[in-house]
Coordinates of C-alpha atoms in Angstrom, one line a residue:
M1 CA 6.7 -20.5 -32.9
D2 CA 4.9 -23.6 -31.7
E3 CA 1.3 -23.9 -32.9
Q4 CA 0.0 -24.2 -29.3
D5 CA 1.4 -20.7 -28.5
R6 CA -1.0 -19.1 -30.9
T7 CA -4.4 -18.0 -29.8
D8 CA -7.0 -20.5 -31.0
L9 CA -9.5 -18.4 -32.9
T10 CA -11.0 -21.0 -35.2
D11 CA -14.2 -21.6 -33.3
N12 CA -17.0 -19.1 -34.0
T13 CA -19.1 -18.4 -31.0
E14 CA -22.3 -16.4 -30.6
Q15 CA -21.7 -12.8 -31.5
T16 CA -22.1 -10.1 -29.0
P17 CA -23.1 -6.9 -30.8
R18 CA -21.4 -3.8 -29.8
S19 CA -20.1 -0.5 -31.1
E20 CA -17.8 2.4 -30.4
Q21 CA -14.6 4.0 -31.1
N22 CA -12.3 6.9 -30.9
P23 CA -9.2 8.1 -32.9
G24 CA -5.9 9.5 -33.2
Q25 CA -3.9 12.6 -34.3
P26 CA -2.3 14.6 -37.1
E27 CA -0.2 13.0 -39.8
S28 CA 1.6 13.9 -43.0
A29 CA 0.6 11.4 -45.7
A30 CA -2.9 10.1 -46.4
V31 CA -3.6 6.4 -45.8
N32 CA -5.5 4.9 -48.6
F33 CA -7.7 2.7 -46.6
V34 CA -11.4 2.0 -46.8
M35 CA -13.2 2.2 -43.4
Q36 CA -16.4 0.6 -42.5
D37 CA -18.7 2.6 -40.2
I38 CA -19.6 1.1 -36.9
P39 CA -23.3 1.1 -35.7
A40 CA -24.5 4.1 -33.8
G41 CA -24.0 4.0 -30.1
Q42 CA -25.0 6.1 -27.1
N43 CA -23.6 8.1 -24.2
H44 CA -21.8 11.1 -25.5
E45 CA -18.6 11.9 -23.5
E46 CA -16.1 14.7 -23.9
V47 CA -12.5 13.8 -24.2
R48 CA -9.7 16.2 -23.4
P49 CA -6.4 14.6 -24.6
A50 CA -3.1 16.2 -23.5
S51 CA -1.8 18.3 -26.2
T52 CA 0.3 21.3 -25.0
L53 CA 3.8 21.0 -26.4
Q54 CA 6.9 23.0 -25.5
G55 CA 10.0 23.4 -27.5
T56 CA 10.2 22.4 -31.1
Y57 CA 7.2 20.0 -31.4
A58 CA 5.0 18.9 -34.2
Q59 CA 1.8 20.8 -33.5
H60 CA -1.1 18.7 -32.2
R61 CA -4.7 20.0 -32.2
A62 CA -5.3 23.4 -30.6
Q63 CA -1.9 24.6 -29.4
Q64 CA -1.8 25.8 -25.8
T65 CA 0.6 28.5 -24.6
P66 CA 2.9 27.2 -21.9
P67 CA 3.0 29.3 -18.7
G68 CA 5.4 32.2 -19.0
S69 CA 8.6 32.5 -17.0
D70 CA 7.4 35.6 -15.2
G71 CA 4.4 35.7 -13.0
R72 CA 3.0 32.4 -14.4
Q73 CA -0.5 31.4 -13.4
A74 CA -1.1 28.5 -11.1
N75 CA -1.7 25.0 -12.6
Y76 CA -4.8 24.0 -10.6
N77 CA -5.3 20.4 -9.8
N78 CA -8.8 19.1 -10.5
I79 CA -10.5 16.7 -8.2
G80 CA -13.6 16.1 -10.2
G81 CA -14.1 19.9 -10.3
Y82 CA -14.5 22.5 -13.0
P83 CA -11.3 23.4 -14.8
P84 CA -10.2 27.0 -14.5
Q85 CA -11.4 28.9 -17.6
S86 CA -9.1 30.9 -19.9
N87 CA -9.4 33.1 -23.0
T88 CA -12.3 35.0 -21.4
Q89 CA -12.7 38.5 -20.0
W90 CA -11.1 39.2 -16.6
R91 CA -12.6 41.2 -13.8
Q92 CA -11.2 42.6 -10.6
S93 CA -11.9 41.0 -7.3
T94 CA -11.1 42.4 -3.8
P95 CA -9.3 41.7 -1.7
P96 CA -6.7 39.6 -3.6
P97 CA -5.3 37.2 -1.0
F98 CA -2.0 36.3 -2.8
G99 CA -1.3 39.2 -5.1
G100 CA -1.4 39.1 -8.8
G101 CA -3.8 42.0 -9.1
G102 CA -6.8 40.0 -7.9
Q103 CA -7.8 38.9 -11.4
V104 CA -10.6 36.4 -11.5
P105 CA -11.8 34.6 -14.7
P106 CA -15.6 34.2 -14.8
M107 CA -16.9 30.7 -15.1
G108 CA -18.1 30.1 -18.6
P109 CA -21.7 29.1 -19.4
R110 CA -20.8 25.5 -19.9
Y111 CA -19.8 25.3 -16.3
G112 CA -22.9 27.0 -14.9
G113 CA -21.5 30.5 -14.5
G114 CA -22.2 32.7 -11.4
M115 CA -21.3 30.0 -9.0
G116 CA -18.9 32.1 -7.0
Q117 CA -15.8 33.9 -8.0
P118 CA -12.5 32.3 -6.9
I119 CA -9.3 34.2 -6.5
Y120 CA -6.5 32.7 -8.6
P121 CA -3.1 33.3 -6.9
P122 CA 0.2 33.1 -8.8
V123 CA 2.5 30.1 -8.3
K124 CA 6.0 30.4 -6.8
T125 CA 8.9 29.5 -9.1
K126 CA 10.6 26.6 -7.3
S127 CA 12.5 23.5 -8.0
K128 CA 10.5 20.3 -7.7
N129 CA 11.9 16.9 -6.7
A130 CA 9.8 15.3 -9.4
W131 CA 11.3 15.3 -12.8
K132 CA 8.7 16.9 -15.0
V133 CA 8.8 17.4 -18.8
W134 CA 6.3 18.5 -21.4
V135 CA 5.8 15.8 -23.9
A136 CA 3.9 15.1 -27.1
L137 CA 1.5 12.2 -27.3
L138 CA 2.4 10.0 -30.2
C139 CA -0.4 9.3 -32.5
I140 CA 0.1 10.5 -36.1
V141 CA -3.0 11.5 -38.1
C142 CA -3.4 11.5 -41.9
L143 CA -5.8 14.5 -42.5
C144 CA -7.2 16.0 -45.6
A145 CA -7.4 19.2 -43.6
S146 CA -6.5 20.3 -40.1
V147 CA -8.7 19.3 -37.2
I148 CA -10.2 22.5 -35.7
G149 CA -12.0 22.9 -32.4
G150 CA -12.7 20.7 -29.4
V151 CA -12.0 17.0 -29.2
Y152 CA -15.0 14.7 -28.6
L153 CA -15.7 11.0 -28.8
S154 CA -18.0 10.4 -31.8
N155 CA -21.7 9.7 -30.9
S156 CA -21.6 6.8 -33.3
L157 CA -18.9 5.0 -31.4
L158 CA -20.1 5.1 -27.8
Q159 CA -22.0 2.2 -26.3
S160 CA -21.6 1.1 -22.7
H161 CA -20.3 -2.4 -21.9
S162 CA -20.8 -3.8 -18.5
A163 CA -19.0 -7.1 -18.6
S164 CA -16.5 -9.1 -20.6
G165 CA -17.6 -11.0 -23.7
D166 CA -18.9 -14.2 -22.1
G167 CA -20.4 -12.5 -19.0
G168 CA -17.5 -13.5 -16.8
E169 CA -15.0 -11.3 -15.0
F170 CA -11.8 -10.8 -17.1
Q171 CA -8.5 -10.9 -15.2
F172 CA -4.9 -11.1 -16.3
P173 CA -2.9 -14.0 -15.0
S174 CA -0.4 -13.3 -12.2
T175 CA 3.1 -12.3 -13.1
A176 CA 4.5 -13.2 -9.7
G177 CA 8.0 -14.7 -10.2
G178 CA 7.7 -14.4 -13.9
T179 CA 10.3 -11.8 -14.6
D180 CA 13.3 -12.9 -12.6
G181 CA 15.7 -13.2 -15.5
R182 CA 17.8 -10.1 -16.3
A183 CA 18.8 -8.9 -19.7
D184 CA 20.9 -6.0 -20.9
V185 CA 21.4 -4.6 -24.3
T186 CA 24.1 -7.2 -25.2
K187 CA 23.0 -10.4 -23.7
L188 CA 19.7 -12.3 -23.2
Q189 CA 19.5 -14.3 -20.0
N190 CA 16.4 -16.2 -21.1
S191 CA 16.1 -19.8 -22.2
N192 CA 13.1 -19.1 -24.3
Y193 CA 14.9 -16.7 -26.7
E194 CA 18.4 -16.7 -28.1
T195 CA 18.4 -13.4 -29.9
I196 CA 16.5 -10.1 -30.1
S197 CA 15.3 -11.2 -33.5
D198 CA 13.5 -14.2 -31.9
I199 CA 11.7 -11.8 -29.5
A200 CA 10.7 -9.5 -32.4
E201 CA 9.4 -12.3 -34.5
D202 CA 7.3 -13.7 -31.7
L203 CA 5.9 -10.3 -30.5
S204 CA 5.0 -9.2 -34.0
L205 CA 2.1 -11.7 -33.7
S206 CA 0.8 -9.7 -30.7
V207 CA 1.2 -6.1 -31.9
V208 CA -1.3 -4.6 -34.3
T209 CA -1.8 -1.5 -36.4
I210 CA -4.8 0.6 -35.6
I211 CA -6.4 2.8 -38.2
T212 CA -9.1 5.3 -37.2
S213 CA -11.5 7.2 -39.4
I214 CA -12.1 10.8 -38.4
E215 CA -14.5 13.6 -39.3
S216 CA -14.2 17.2 -38.1
V217 CA -15.7 20.6 -38.8
D218 CA -13.4 23.5 -39.6
M219 CA -13.8 27.2 -39.0
F220 CA -15.8 27.5 -42.2
N221 CA -18.3 24.9 -41.0
M222 CA -16.9 22.5 -43.6
T223 CA -16.7 18.8 -42.7
R224 CA -13.3 17.3 -43.2
S225 CA -12.5 13.6 -43.2
G226 CA -9.2 11.8 -42.6
S227 CA -7.6 8.9 -40.9
A228 CA -5.2 8.3 -38.0
L229 CA -2.6 5.7 -37.2
G230 CA -1.6 4.1 -33.9
S231 CA -0.6 0.7 -32.5
G232 CA -2.1 -1.8 -30.1
I233 CA -1.3 -5.0 -28.1
I234 CA -3.4 -8.1 -28.1
I235 CA -3.9 -8.8 -24.4
G236 CA -6.7 -11.3 -23.9
E237 CA -9.9 -12.9 -25.1
S238 CA -13.4 -13.8 -23.8
G239 CA -16.1 -15.5 -25.7
D240 CA -16.2 -14.0 -29.2
E241 CA -14.1 -11.0 -28.2
L242 CA -10.4 -10.5 -28.7
Y243 CA -9.1 -7.6 -26.6
I244 CA -6.5 -5.0 -27.7
A245 CA -4.9 -2.4 -25.4
T246 CA -3.9 1.0 -26.8
N247 CA -3.8 4.6 -25.8
H248 CA -6.8 6.8 -25.2
H249 CA -5.4 9.5 -27.4
V250 CA -5.0 7.0 -30.3
L251 CA -8.8 6.7 -30.4
S252 CA -9.9 10.3 -29.7
D253 CA -12.2 11.7 -32.4
A254 CA -12.7 8.3 -34.2
K255 CA -15.8 7.7 -36.2
S256 CA -14.7 4.1 -36.9
V257 CA -11.7 1.9 -36.1
S258 CA -10.2 -1.0 -37.9
V259 CA -7.2 -3.2 -37.1
I260 CA -4.4 -4.6 -39.3
I261 CA -2.9 -7.8 -37.9
G262 CA 0.6 -8.6 -39.0
M263 CA 1.7 -7.1 -42.3
D264 CA -1.3 -8.1 -44.4
D265 CA -3.2 -4.9 -44.8
A266 CA -5.6 -6.6 -47.3
H267 CA -7.5 -7.9 -44.3
A268 CA -8.4 -5.1 -42.0
V269 CA -10.9 -6.1 -39.3
N270 CA -13.5 -3.8 -37.7
A271 CA -12.8 -3.0 -34.1
Y272 CA -15.2 -1.9 -31.3
L273 CA -14.6 0.2 -28.3
K274 CA -14.7 -1.5 -24.9
G275 CA -13.7 1.4 -22.8
S276 CA -11.4 4.4 -22.7
D277 CA -9.9 6.6 -20.0
Q278 CA -8.2 10.0 -20.5
D279 CA -6.6 10.2 -17.1
T280 CA -4.5 7.2 -17.6
D281 CA -4.3 7.5 -21.4
L282 CA -5.5 3.9 -21.8
A283 CA -8.2 2.2 -23.9
V284 CA -9.4 -1.2 -24.9
I285 CA -10.9 -2.1 -28.2
Y286 CA -12.0 -5.6 -29.3
L287 CA -12.4 -7.6 -32.4
K288 CA -15.2 -10.2 -32.9
K289 CA -13.5 -13.5 -33.6
S290 CA -16.3 -14.4 -35.9
E291 CA -15.4 -11.5 -38.2
I292 CA -11.7 -12.4 -38.4
P293 CA -10.7 -14.3 -41.6
D294 CA -9.3 -17.8 -40.9
E295 CA -5.9 -16.9 -42.6
V296 CA -5.6 -13.9 -40.2
K297 CA -6.4 -16.0 -37.1
E298 CA -3.2 -17.9 -37.8
Q299 CA -1.2 -14.7 -37.3
I300 CA -2.5 -13.9 -33.8
K301 CA -0.9 -14.5 -30.5
I302 CA -1.9 -13.0 -27.1
A303 CA 1.0 -11.1 -25.6
T304 CA 2.6 -12.2 -22.4
L305 CA 2.5 -9.4 -19.8
G306 CA 5.6 -9.0 -17.6
D307 CA 6.3 -7.3 -14.3
S308 CA 7.4 -3.7 -14.7
D309 CA 8.2 -3.4 -11.0
S310 CA 11.2 -5.7 -11.5
L311 CA 12.8 -3.5 -14.1
R312 CA 16.2 -2.0 -13.4
L313 CA 18.1 0.8 -15.1
G314 CA 20.0 -0.5 -18.2
D315 CA 17.6 -3.4 -18.8
L316 CA 17.0 -4.3 -22.4
S317 CA 14.0 -2.6 -23.9
I318 CA 12.4 -3.3 -27.3
A319 CA 9.8 -1.0 -28.8
I320 CA 7.4 -2.6 -31.3
G321 CA 4.7 -0.6 -33.2
S322 CA 3.6 1.1 -36.4
P323 CA 5.3 4.5 -36.8
V324 CA 4.4 7.1 -39.4
D325 CA 2.5 4.8 -41.8
K326 CA 0.8 1.4 -41.9
S327 CA 3.5 0.3 -44.4
F328 CA 6.0 0.4 -41.4
G329 CA 3.9 -1.9 -39.2
N330 CA 5.8 -4.0 -36.7
T331 CA 8.8 -1.7 -36.7
V332 CA 11.3 -2.9 -34.0
T333 CA 13.7 -0.5 -32.2
V334 CA 16.1 -1.5 -29.4
G335 CA 17.5 0.4 -26.4
S336 CA 17.6 0.2 -22.7
I337 CA 15.4 1.3 -19.7
S338 CA 16.8 4.8 -19.2
G339 CA 14.6 5.8 -16.2
L340 CA 12.1 4.4 -13.8
E341 CA 9.1 6.2 -12.3
R342 CA 9.6 9.4 -14.3
T343 CA 7.0 12.0 -13.5
V344 CA 5.9 13.4 -16.8
Q345 CA 3.4 16.3 -16.8
F346 CA 0.9 16.9 -19.6
Q347 CA -1.3 20.0 -20.1
N348 CA -4.8 19.4 -21.4
D349 CA -6.7 21.6 -23.9
D350 CA -8.7 23.1 -21.1
G351 CA -5.6 24.4 -19.3
T352 CA -5.6 21.9 -16.5
S353 CA -2.5 19.7 -16.0
Q354 CA -2.0 16.1 -15.1
S355 CA 1.0 14.0 -14.3
M356 CA 1.8 10.4 -15.2
I357 CA 4.5 8.1 -13.8
L358 CA 6.1 6.5 -16.8
L359 CA 9.1 4.4 -17.8
Q360 CA 11.8 6.1 -19.8
T361 CA 13.6 4.4 -22.7
D362 CA 16.0 5.4 -25.4
A363 CA 14.5 2.8 -27.8
A364 CA 13.3 5.0 -30.7
I365 CA 9.6 5.8 -30.3
N366 CA 8.0 7.7 -33.2
P367 CA 4.5 9.1 -34.1
G368 CA 2.3 6.1 -34.6
N369 CA 4.1 4.0 -31.9
S370 CA 1.5 5.1 -29.4
G371 CA -0.2 2.0 -27.9
G372 CA 2.6 -0.3 -29.0
A373 CA 4.6 -2.6 -26.8
L374 CA 7.7 -2.0 -24.8
V375 CA 9.2 -5.4 -24.3
N376 CA 11.9 -6.8 -22.0
G377 CA 14.5 -9.4 -22.7
R378 CA 12.1 -12.2 -21.8
G379 CA 9.7 -11.2 -24.6
E380 CA 7.2 -9.9 -22.0
V381 CA 5.3 -6.6 -22.4
V382 CA 6.5 -4.3 -19.6
G383 CA 5.1 -1.0 -20.9
I384 CA 2.6 0.6 -23.4
N385 CA 4.4 3.3 -25.4
N386 CA 2.6 6.6 -25.2
A387 CA 4.9 9.7 -25.5
K388 CA 8.3 11.1 -26.4
L389 CA 10.1 14.4 -25.7
T390 CA 10.9 16.1 -29.0
S391 CA 13.3 19.0 -29.4
T392 CA 16.2 19.9 -31.7
D393 CA 18.4 19.5 -28.6
I394 CA 17.0 16.2 -27.3
E395 CA 17.2 12.7 -28.6
G396 CA 16.2 9.3 -27.3
M397 CA 13.7 10.2 -24.6
G398 CA 10.6 8.0 -25.1
F399 CA 8.1 7.1 -22.4
A400 CA 5.8 4.1 -21.7
I401 CA 3.0 3.4 -19.2
P402 CA 4.3 0.6 -16.9
I403 CA 2.3 -2.5 -17.5
N404 CA 1.7 -3.0 -13.7
T405 CA 0.0 0.4 -13.7
A406 CA -2.0 -0.4 -16.8
K407 CA -3.3 -3.9 -15.9
P408 CA -5.9 -3.0 -13.3
I409 CA -7.1 -0.1 -15.5
L410 CA -7.4 -2.4 -18.6
E411 CA -9.2 -5.0 -16.5
Q412 CA -11.8 -2.5 -15.3
L413 CA -12.3 -1.1 -18.8
I414 CA -13.0 -4.6 -20.1
N415 CA -15.3 -5.5 -17.3
E416 CA -17.1 -2.2 -16.7
G417 CA -16.4 -0.1 -19.7
K418 CA -15.2 2.8 -17.6
I419 CA -13.0 3.7 -14.6
R420 CA -14.8 4.6 -11.4
R421 CA -13.1 7.3 -9.4
P422 CA -13.7 9.0 -6.1
Y423 CA -14.8 12.6 -6.4
L424 CA -14.6 15.6 -4.0
G425 CA -15.5 18.3 -6.4
I426 CA -12.9 21.1 -6.1
T427 CA -10.0 22.6 -7.9
G428 CA -7.1 23.7 -5.8
V429 CA -3.4 24.0 -5.4
S430 CA -0.8 23.3 -2.6
V431 CA -0.3 26.2 -0.3
E432 CA 3.4 25.8 -0.7
D433 CA 3.1 26.7 -4.4
L434 CA 1.4 30.0 -3.7
Q435 CA 3.1 33.4 -3.2
N436 CA 2.6 35.8 -0.3
T437 CA 1.2 33.2 2.0
S438 CA 3.3 34.3 5.0
Q439 CA 1.2 37.4 5.6
Y440 CA -1.7 35.1 6.2
N441 CA 0.4 32.6 8.3
L442 CA -0.4 29.8 5.8
V443 CA 2.3 27.1 5.8
Y444 CA 0.7 24.0 4.5
G445 CA -2.6 22.6 3.2
V446 CA -4.6 22.8 -0.1
Y447 CA -6.0 26.1 -1.2
V448 CA -9.5 25.7 -2.7
A449 CA -9.8 27.7 -5.9
T450 CA -13.3 26.6 -7.0
V451 CA -16.0 24.4 -5.7
V452 CA -18.3 22.4 -8.0
E453 CA -21.9 23.2 -7.6
N454 CA -23.9 20.3 -6.0
G455 CA -20.6 18.3 -5.6
P456 CA -19.6 16.5 -2.4
A457 CA -17.5 19.4 -1.2
A458 CA -20.2 21.9 -1.9
K459 CA -22.7 19.8 0.0
A460 CA -20.3 19.6 2.9
G461 CA -20.0 23.4 3.0
V462 CA -16.6 23.9 1.5
Q463 CA -16.1 27.4 0.0
A464 CA -13.7 29.0 -2.4
N465 CA -10.6 30.4 -0.6
D466 CA -10.8 27.7 2.1
V467 CA -7.6 25.9 2.9
I468 CA -8.0 22.1 3.6
I469 CA -5.5 21.2 6.4
S470 CA -6.8 17.7 7.4
F471 CA -8.9 14.9 5.8
N472 CA -10.1 11.8 7.5
G473 CA -7.6 12.3 10.4
Q474 CA -4.6 12.7 8.1
P475 CA -2.7 16.0 7.9
I476 CA -2.9 17.6 4.4
N477 CA 0.4 19.2 3.5
V478 CA 0.2 19.2 -0.3
F479 CA -2.3 18.4 -2.9
D480 CA -1.0 14.9 -3.4
D481 CA -1.8 14.2 0.2
L482 CA -5.5 15.1 -0.4
T483 CA -5.6 13.0 -3.6
A484 CA -4.2 10.0 -1.8
A485 CA -6.6 10.4 1.2
I486 CA -9.6 10.6 -1.1
K487 CA -8.5 7.6 -3.1
E488 CA -8.0 5.6 0.1
L489 CA -11.4 6.5 1.4
G490 CA -13.1 5.5 -1.8
I491 CA -16.6 6.1 -3.3
G492 CA -19.3 6.3 -0.7
G493 CA -16.9 6.8 2.2
S494 CA -17.5 9.6 4.7
A495 CA -14.8 11.6 6.6
E496 CA -14.2 14.7 8.7
M497 CA -12.4 17.5 6.9
E498 CA -10.7 20.4 8.7
I499 CA -10.9 23.7 6.9
L500 CA -9.0 27.0 7.6
R501 CA -11.4 29.9 6.9
G502 CA -11.4 33.6 7.5
Y503 CA -7.6 34.1 7.3
I504 CA -8.0 36.8 4.6
E505 CA -10.0 39.0 7.0
G506 CA -7.5 38.3 9.8
D507 CA -10.0 36.2 11.7
A508 CA -8.8 32.7 10.9
Q509 CA -10.7 29.8 12.4
T510 CA -10.7 26.1 11.9
V511 CA -14.0 24.6 10.7
T512 CA -14.8 20.9 10.8
L513 CA -17.0 19.5 8.0
Q514 CA -18.4 16.1 7.2
V515 CA -18.0 15.0 3.6
T516 CA -19.2 11.9 1.7
I517 CA -17.1 11.0 -1.4
E518 CA -19.1 10.4 -4.6
E519 CA -18.3 8.8 -7.9
K520 CA -16.8 11.2 -10.4
P521 CA -19.4 12.1 -13.0
S522 CA -18.6 11.0 -16.6
S523 CA -18.9 14.7 -17.7
Y524 CA -15.7 15.6 -15.8

């Protein structure tokens, strides 16, 4: 590789102190690695990584029970609202609008309790157009003992960052017209590379191994320590900061984080958290250039980001990362793009579910590959590896976050340290997913299960059991319609919302409410 292609990290600039971090997940063999603690930070946040697995999976954190095949409970979508509680006592509520015995879970004390008792209708069993699978997030953790209990970002790793390292706005260069060449698994149509080996050699300078130090308290109130392994991609720089993209779940629980560049694990460099986002499973950490040894700086190159929208089925895909153990850093596997815009559904520890639109590849992706690069035939990063479907009956189904999806999130994490999202403050479900709606003449809309106290919806007068049928002049047929309308309106926007109310009592009426969208609180 030409010398000018490498990132010039030889100049030491003024250091910008920071701290933070998060961690990874369970693993089989301990990593003998000395971690250096990162200075104490601020702003405690709760993290709820996706962890429910179905089929024959390696267990990850607290195992959730997948919905049963008979009479399964609704998966309520959360728009900045309280997640439905489980594992609590149930009480009867009358009248039950959609069957299911009228069981109502009380709101636990963490969520304020006594805020009104929603009725939770069962979901109809139906075929969806979206292709949904339950997947395991891929960060393997070397633990001295099992991690028990909730998952939180460590206090010592959190410190807010409001801007990029030199105070300027960080932005990725445009990829317009940069990914026109095609490549399949047998031929590279790219003048810059002659073989897959050339791509692997070049990209190995841009993909790093991430080691996180973890502490947890078990059921006997004993503190256990361990480490976790993941991967990351060098994506940019600003001032004294070198930015690395990875997955949010790679960093969950971390007490400290260090990075191995290349294969030289004798020089691990302390890393600091820039920002992390559970909803997109993305995070950015950074290294201080002034702390990187000169001999390590020579092994660094900022990755070129491609255009994931230009991918086609059958295109070459190369996965690069650190599976299983740091001794396997920069492992390269080759396959093809097996699917585009796959809707993959994860279930969180709190019982709520979320979907991600991901790329599918049959390039082998293994625990520890999370946060690593999915590369096209031009040597450009087109995805960030984050999941695989594991079962005794299934092989070769790995997933990656499209880089075009990731770039605006990564930019905002670098510049603001968080993702600002519009917030309505309800949990609900599409009417079409409910049973026994015909007796109430309900055909479309979003059924409101819970309303967050003092949230935008509550302030507007929305009540549990309402059905939202229109928002900002747009008809609301399913939950995704409401989500899109709120996103389009944005934080601070006001809109009229039409609510169907009183249908349970046989006195249905349409109520028009005025709502102002707020920023989603960090606690949700």
